[in-house]
Structures are given as structure tokens and as C-alpha cells.
PDB file of C-alpha atoms in Angstrom:
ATOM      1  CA  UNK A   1      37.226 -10.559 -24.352  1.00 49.00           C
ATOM      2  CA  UNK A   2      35.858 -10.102 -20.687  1.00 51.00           C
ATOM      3  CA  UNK A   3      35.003 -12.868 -18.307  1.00 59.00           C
ATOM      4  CA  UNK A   4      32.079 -12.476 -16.817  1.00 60.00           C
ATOM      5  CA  UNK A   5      34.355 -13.466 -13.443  1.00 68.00           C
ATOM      6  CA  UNK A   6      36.714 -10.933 -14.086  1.00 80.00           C
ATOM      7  CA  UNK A   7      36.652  -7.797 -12.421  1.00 80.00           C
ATOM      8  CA  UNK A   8      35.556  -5.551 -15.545  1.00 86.00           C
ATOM      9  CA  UNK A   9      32.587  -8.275 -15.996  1.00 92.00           C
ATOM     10  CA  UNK A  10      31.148  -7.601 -12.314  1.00 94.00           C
ATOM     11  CA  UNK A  11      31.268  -4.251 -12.753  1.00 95.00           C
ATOM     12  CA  UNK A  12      29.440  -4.334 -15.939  1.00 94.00           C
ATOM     13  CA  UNK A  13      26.723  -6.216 -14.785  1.00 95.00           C
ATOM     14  CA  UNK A  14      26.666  -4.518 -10.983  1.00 95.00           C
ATOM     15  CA  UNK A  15      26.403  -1.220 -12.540  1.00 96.00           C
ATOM     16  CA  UNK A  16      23.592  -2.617 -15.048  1.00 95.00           C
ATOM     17  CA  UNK A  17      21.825  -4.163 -12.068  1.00 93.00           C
ATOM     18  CA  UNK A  18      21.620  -0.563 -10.637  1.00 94.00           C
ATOM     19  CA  UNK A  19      20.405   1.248 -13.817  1.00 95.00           C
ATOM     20  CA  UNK A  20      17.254  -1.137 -13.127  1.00 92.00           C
ATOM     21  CA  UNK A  21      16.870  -0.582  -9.414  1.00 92.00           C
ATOM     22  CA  UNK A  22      17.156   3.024 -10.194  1.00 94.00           C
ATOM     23  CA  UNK A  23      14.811   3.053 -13.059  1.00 94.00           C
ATOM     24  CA  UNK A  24      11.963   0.958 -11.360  1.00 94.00           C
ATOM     25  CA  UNK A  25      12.343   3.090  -8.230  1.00 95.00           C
ATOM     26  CA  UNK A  26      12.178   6.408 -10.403  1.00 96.00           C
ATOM     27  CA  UNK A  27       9.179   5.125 -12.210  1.00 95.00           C
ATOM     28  CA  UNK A  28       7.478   3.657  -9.282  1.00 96.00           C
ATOM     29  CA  UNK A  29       8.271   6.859  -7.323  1.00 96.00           C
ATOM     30  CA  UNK A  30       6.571   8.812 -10.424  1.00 97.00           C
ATOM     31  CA  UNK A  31       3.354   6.843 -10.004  1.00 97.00           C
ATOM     32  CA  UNK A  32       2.867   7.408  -6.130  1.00 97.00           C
ATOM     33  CA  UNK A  33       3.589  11.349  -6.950  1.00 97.00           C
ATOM     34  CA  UNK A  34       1.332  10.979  -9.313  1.00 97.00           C
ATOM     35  CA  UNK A  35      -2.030   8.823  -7.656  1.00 97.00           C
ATOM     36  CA  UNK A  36      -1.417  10.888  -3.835  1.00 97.00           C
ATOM     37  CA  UNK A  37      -1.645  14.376  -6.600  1.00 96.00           C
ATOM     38  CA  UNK A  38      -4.939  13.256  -7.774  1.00 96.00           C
ATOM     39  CA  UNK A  39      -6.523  11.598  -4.660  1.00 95.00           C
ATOM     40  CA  UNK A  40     -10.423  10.786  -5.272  1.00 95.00           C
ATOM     41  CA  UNK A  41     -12.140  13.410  -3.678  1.00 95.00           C
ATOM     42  CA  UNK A  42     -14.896  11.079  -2.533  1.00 97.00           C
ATOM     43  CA  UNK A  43     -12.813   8.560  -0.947  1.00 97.00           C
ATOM     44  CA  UNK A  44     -11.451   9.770   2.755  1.00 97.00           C
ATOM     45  CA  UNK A  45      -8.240  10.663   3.281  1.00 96.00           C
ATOM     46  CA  UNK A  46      -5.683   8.450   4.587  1.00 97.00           C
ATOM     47  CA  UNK A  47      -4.167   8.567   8.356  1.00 97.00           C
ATOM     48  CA  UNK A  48      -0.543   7.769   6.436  1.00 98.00           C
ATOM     49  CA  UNK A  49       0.667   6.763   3.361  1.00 98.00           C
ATOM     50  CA  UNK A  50       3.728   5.155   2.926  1.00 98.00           C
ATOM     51  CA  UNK A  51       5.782   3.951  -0.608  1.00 97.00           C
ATOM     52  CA  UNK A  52       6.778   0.417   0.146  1.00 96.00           C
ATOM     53  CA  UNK A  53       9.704  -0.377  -2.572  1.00 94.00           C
ATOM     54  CA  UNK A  54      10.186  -4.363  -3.397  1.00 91.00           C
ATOM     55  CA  UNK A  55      12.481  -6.503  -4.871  1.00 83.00           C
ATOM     56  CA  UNK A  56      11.122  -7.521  -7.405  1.00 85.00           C
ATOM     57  CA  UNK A  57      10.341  -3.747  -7.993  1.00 89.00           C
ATOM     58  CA  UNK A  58       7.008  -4.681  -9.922  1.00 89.00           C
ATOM     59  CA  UNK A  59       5.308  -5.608  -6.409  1.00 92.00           C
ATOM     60  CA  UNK A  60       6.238  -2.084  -5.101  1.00 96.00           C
ATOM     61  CA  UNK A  61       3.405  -1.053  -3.583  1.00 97.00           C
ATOM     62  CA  UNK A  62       1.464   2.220  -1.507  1.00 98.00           C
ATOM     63  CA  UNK A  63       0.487   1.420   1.765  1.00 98.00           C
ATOM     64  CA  UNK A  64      -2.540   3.569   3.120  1.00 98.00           C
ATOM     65  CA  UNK A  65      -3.616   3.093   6.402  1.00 98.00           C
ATOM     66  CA  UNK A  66      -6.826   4.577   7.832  1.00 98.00           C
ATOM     67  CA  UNK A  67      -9.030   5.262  11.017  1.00 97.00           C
ATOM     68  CA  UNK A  68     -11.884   2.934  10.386  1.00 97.00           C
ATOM     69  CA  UNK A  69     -13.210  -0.032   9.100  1.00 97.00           C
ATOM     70  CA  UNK A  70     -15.710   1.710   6.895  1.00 98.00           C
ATOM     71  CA  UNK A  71     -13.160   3.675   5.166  1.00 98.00           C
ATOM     72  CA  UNK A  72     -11.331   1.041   3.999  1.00 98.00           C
ATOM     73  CA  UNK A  73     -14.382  -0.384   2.923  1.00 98.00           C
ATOM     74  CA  UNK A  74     -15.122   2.615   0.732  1.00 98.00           C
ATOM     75  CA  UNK A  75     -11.624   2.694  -0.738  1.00 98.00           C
ATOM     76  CA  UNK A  76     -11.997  -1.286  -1.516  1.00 98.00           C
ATOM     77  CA  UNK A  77     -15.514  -0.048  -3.199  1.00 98.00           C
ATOM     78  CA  UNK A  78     -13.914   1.863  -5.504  1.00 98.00           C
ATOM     79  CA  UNK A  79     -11.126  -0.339  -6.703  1.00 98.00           C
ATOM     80  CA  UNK A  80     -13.385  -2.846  -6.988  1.00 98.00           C
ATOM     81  CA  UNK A  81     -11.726  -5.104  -4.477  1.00 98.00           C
ATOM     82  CA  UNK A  82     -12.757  -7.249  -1.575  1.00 98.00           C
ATOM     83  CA  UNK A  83     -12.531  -6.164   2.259  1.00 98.00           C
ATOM     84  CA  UNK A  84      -9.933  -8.768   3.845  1.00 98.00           C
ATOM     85  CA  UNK A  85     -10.815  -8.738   7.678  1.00 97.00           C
ATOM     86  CA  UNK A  86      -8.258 -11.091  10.181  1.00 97.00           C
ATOM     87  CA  UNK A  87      -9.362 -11.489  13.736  1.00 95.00           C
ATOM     88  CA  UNK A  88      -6.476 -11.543  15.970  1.00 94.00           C
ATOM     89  CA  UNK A  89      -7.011 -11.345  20.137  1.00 91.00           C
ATOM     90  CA  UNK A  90      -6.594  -7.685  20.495  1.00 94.00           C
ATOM     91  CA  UNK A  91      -7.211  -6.358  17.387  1.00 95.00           C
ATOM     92  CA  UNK A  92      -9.771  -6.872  14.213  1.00 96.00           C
ATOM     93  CA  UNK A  93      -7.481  -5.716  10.986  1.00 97.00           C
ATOM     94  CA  UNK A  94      -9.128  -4.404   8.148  1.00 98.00           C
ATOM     95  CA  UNK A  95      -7.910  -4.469   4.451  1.00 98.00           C
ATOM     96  CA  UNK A  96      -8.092  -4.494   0.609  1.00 98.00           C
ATOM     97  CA  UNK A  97      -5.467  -4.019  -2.171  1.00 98.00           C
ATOM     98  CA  UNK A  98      -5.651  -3.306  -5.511  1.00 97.00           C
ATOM     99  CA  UNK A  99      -4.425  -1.864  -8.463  1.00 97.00           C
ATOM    100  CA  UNK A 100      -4.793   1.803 -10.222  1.00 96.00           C
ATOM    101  CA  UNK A 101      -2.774   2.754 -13.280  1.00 94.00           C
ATOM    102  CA  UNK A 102       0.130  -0.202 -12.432  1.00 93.00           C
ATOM    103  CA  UNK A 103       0.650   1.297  -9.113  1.00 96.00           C
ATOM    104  CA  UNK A 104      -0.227  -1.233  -6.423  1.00 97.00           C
ATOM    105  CA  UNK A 105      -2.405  -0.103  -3.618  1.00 98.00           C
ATOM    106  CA  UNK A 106      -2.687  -1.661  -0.290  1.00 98.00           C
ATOM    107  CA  UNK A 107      -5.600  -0.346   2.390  1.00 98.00           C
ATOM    108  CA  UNK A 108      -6.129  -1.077   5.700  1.00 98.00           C
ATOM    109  CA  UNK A 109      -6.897  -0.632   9.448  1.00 98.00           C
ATOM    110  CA  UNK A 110      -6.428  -1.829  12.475  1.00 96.00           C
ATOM    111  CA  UNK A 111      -9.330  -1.850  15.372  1.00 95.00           C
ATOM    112  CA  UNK A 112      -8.555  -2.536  18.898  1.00 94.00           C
ATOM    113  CA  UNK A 113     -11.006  -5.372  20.353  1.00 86.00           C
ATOM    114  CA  UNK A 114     -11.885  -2.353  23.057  1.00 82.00           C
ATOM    115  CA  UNK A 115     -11.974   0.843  20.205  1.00 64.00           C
ATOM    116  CA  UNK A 116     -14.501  -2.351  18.364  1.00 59.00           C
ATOM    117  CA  UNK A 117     -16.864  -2.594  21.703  1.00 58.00           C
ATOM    118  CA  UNK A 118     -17.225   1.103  22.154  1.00 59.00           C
ATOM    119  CA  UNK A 119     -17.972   1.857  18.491  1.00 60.00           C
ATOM    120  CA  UNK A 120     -20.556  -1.131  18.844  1.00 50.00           C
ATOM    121  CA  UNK A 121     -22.272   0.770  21.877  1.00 47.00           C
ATOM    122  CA  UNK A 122     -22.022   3.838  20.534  1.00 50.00           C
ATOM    123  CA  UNK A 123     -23.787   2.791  17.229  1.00 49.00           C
ATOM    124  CA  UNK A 124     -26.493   0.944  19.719  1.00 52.00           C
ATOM    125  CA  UNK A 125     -26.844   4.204  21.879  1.00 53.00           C
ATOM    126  CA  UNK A 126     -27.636   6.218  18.687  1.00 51.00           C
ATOM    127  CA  UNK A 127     -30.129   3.656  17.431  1.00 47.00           C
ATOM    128  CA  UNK A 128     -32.465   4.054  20.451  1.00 43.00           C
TER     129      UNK A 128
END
């Protein structure tokens, strides 16, 4: 009989530890593949995209980032999520997350206070 403090136990269980880690990451790799294959054709298309793998593995999650404000508000649209916006000094950040076939999705943006004022003016210019 092994003891779980004997050598041959933490072995066992450090080499069943991996067989999860690889697992999740395999699956959750699978998903992103899968999701980034079949992007909504409606929706723009991200700046970057980026896996983000987590321990636990279950909150591994897809980071998107994107150029504007409005296109994370059209990907928050269609997964039916609220637009998170966080006013810092410099910048306005723009966000949603959400959830599409168990892979976790995370949108966002980032404004510069100055990119935010020329956009404004240049919205105001067209309007007259």
C-alpha cells in the first residue's frame, strides 16, 4: 500500500493533476478554434484576440479587443450582455463579457481621453 507522502503517491497524483490541466487546456483550446472558425459575419472583426488560460481552467476565457466603443457595443448586443464603461484620467475603457457555447468571451476597448475629444468633434462637424 502507497502513502500518499511517499514518492510513488506524488507522482500519482502530480501526473493526474496534469492529465486535467492538459485536458481542460485541449478542450478549451478546441472551443476558441472552434468560435474564431465561425466568427459572426455581422459583428466586426476584432483588432486581437488572445486565449487567456486560468486556473481554475473553467474561467479560461477569449479576450477580444477592438477599435471602438461602438463595436464592442455591437458584440455585447449580440451576446446579450451589458456594455461595462470605467473612466480612468487618460483613457475611457469599454467592455462586455459573455458566454457562447461554454467558451467565455471577454470584449473591450480602450479610448484615449484625446482619440474621445476628436471623435466627439468629428461626429459634431458631420452633424452641421
Amino acid at each position: 500500500m502507497t502513502n500518499d507522502t511517499e514518492p510513488e503517491g506524488i507522482t500519482a497524483r502530480a501526473l493526474a493533476e496534469l492529465q486535467r490541466l492538459e485536458s481542460g487546456v485541449f478542450q478549451f483550446g478546441q472551443r476558441v478554434r472552434l468560435f474564431l472558425q465561425q466568427l459572426p459575419a455581422e459583428l466586426p472583426e476584432p483588432l486581437a484576440a488572445t486565449p487567456s488560460v486560468t486556473n481554475p481552467l473553467d474561467q479560461s476565457y477569449l479576450h477580444m479587443v477592438f477599435r471602438t466603443p461602438d463595436e464592442v457595443v455591437s458584440w455585447a448586443t449580440w451576446l446579450g450582455e451589458p456594455v461595462k464603461r470605467v473612466d480612468q484620467n487618460d483613457a475611457v475603457f469599454t467592455s462586455a463579457t459573455g458566454c457562447v457555447d461554454a467558451l467565455h468571451l471577454y470584449v473591450g476597448c480602450m479610448t484615449l481621453r484625446s482619440q474621445s475629444a476628436e471623435q466627439t468633434t468629428a461626429a459634431e462637424d458631420g452633424d452641421h
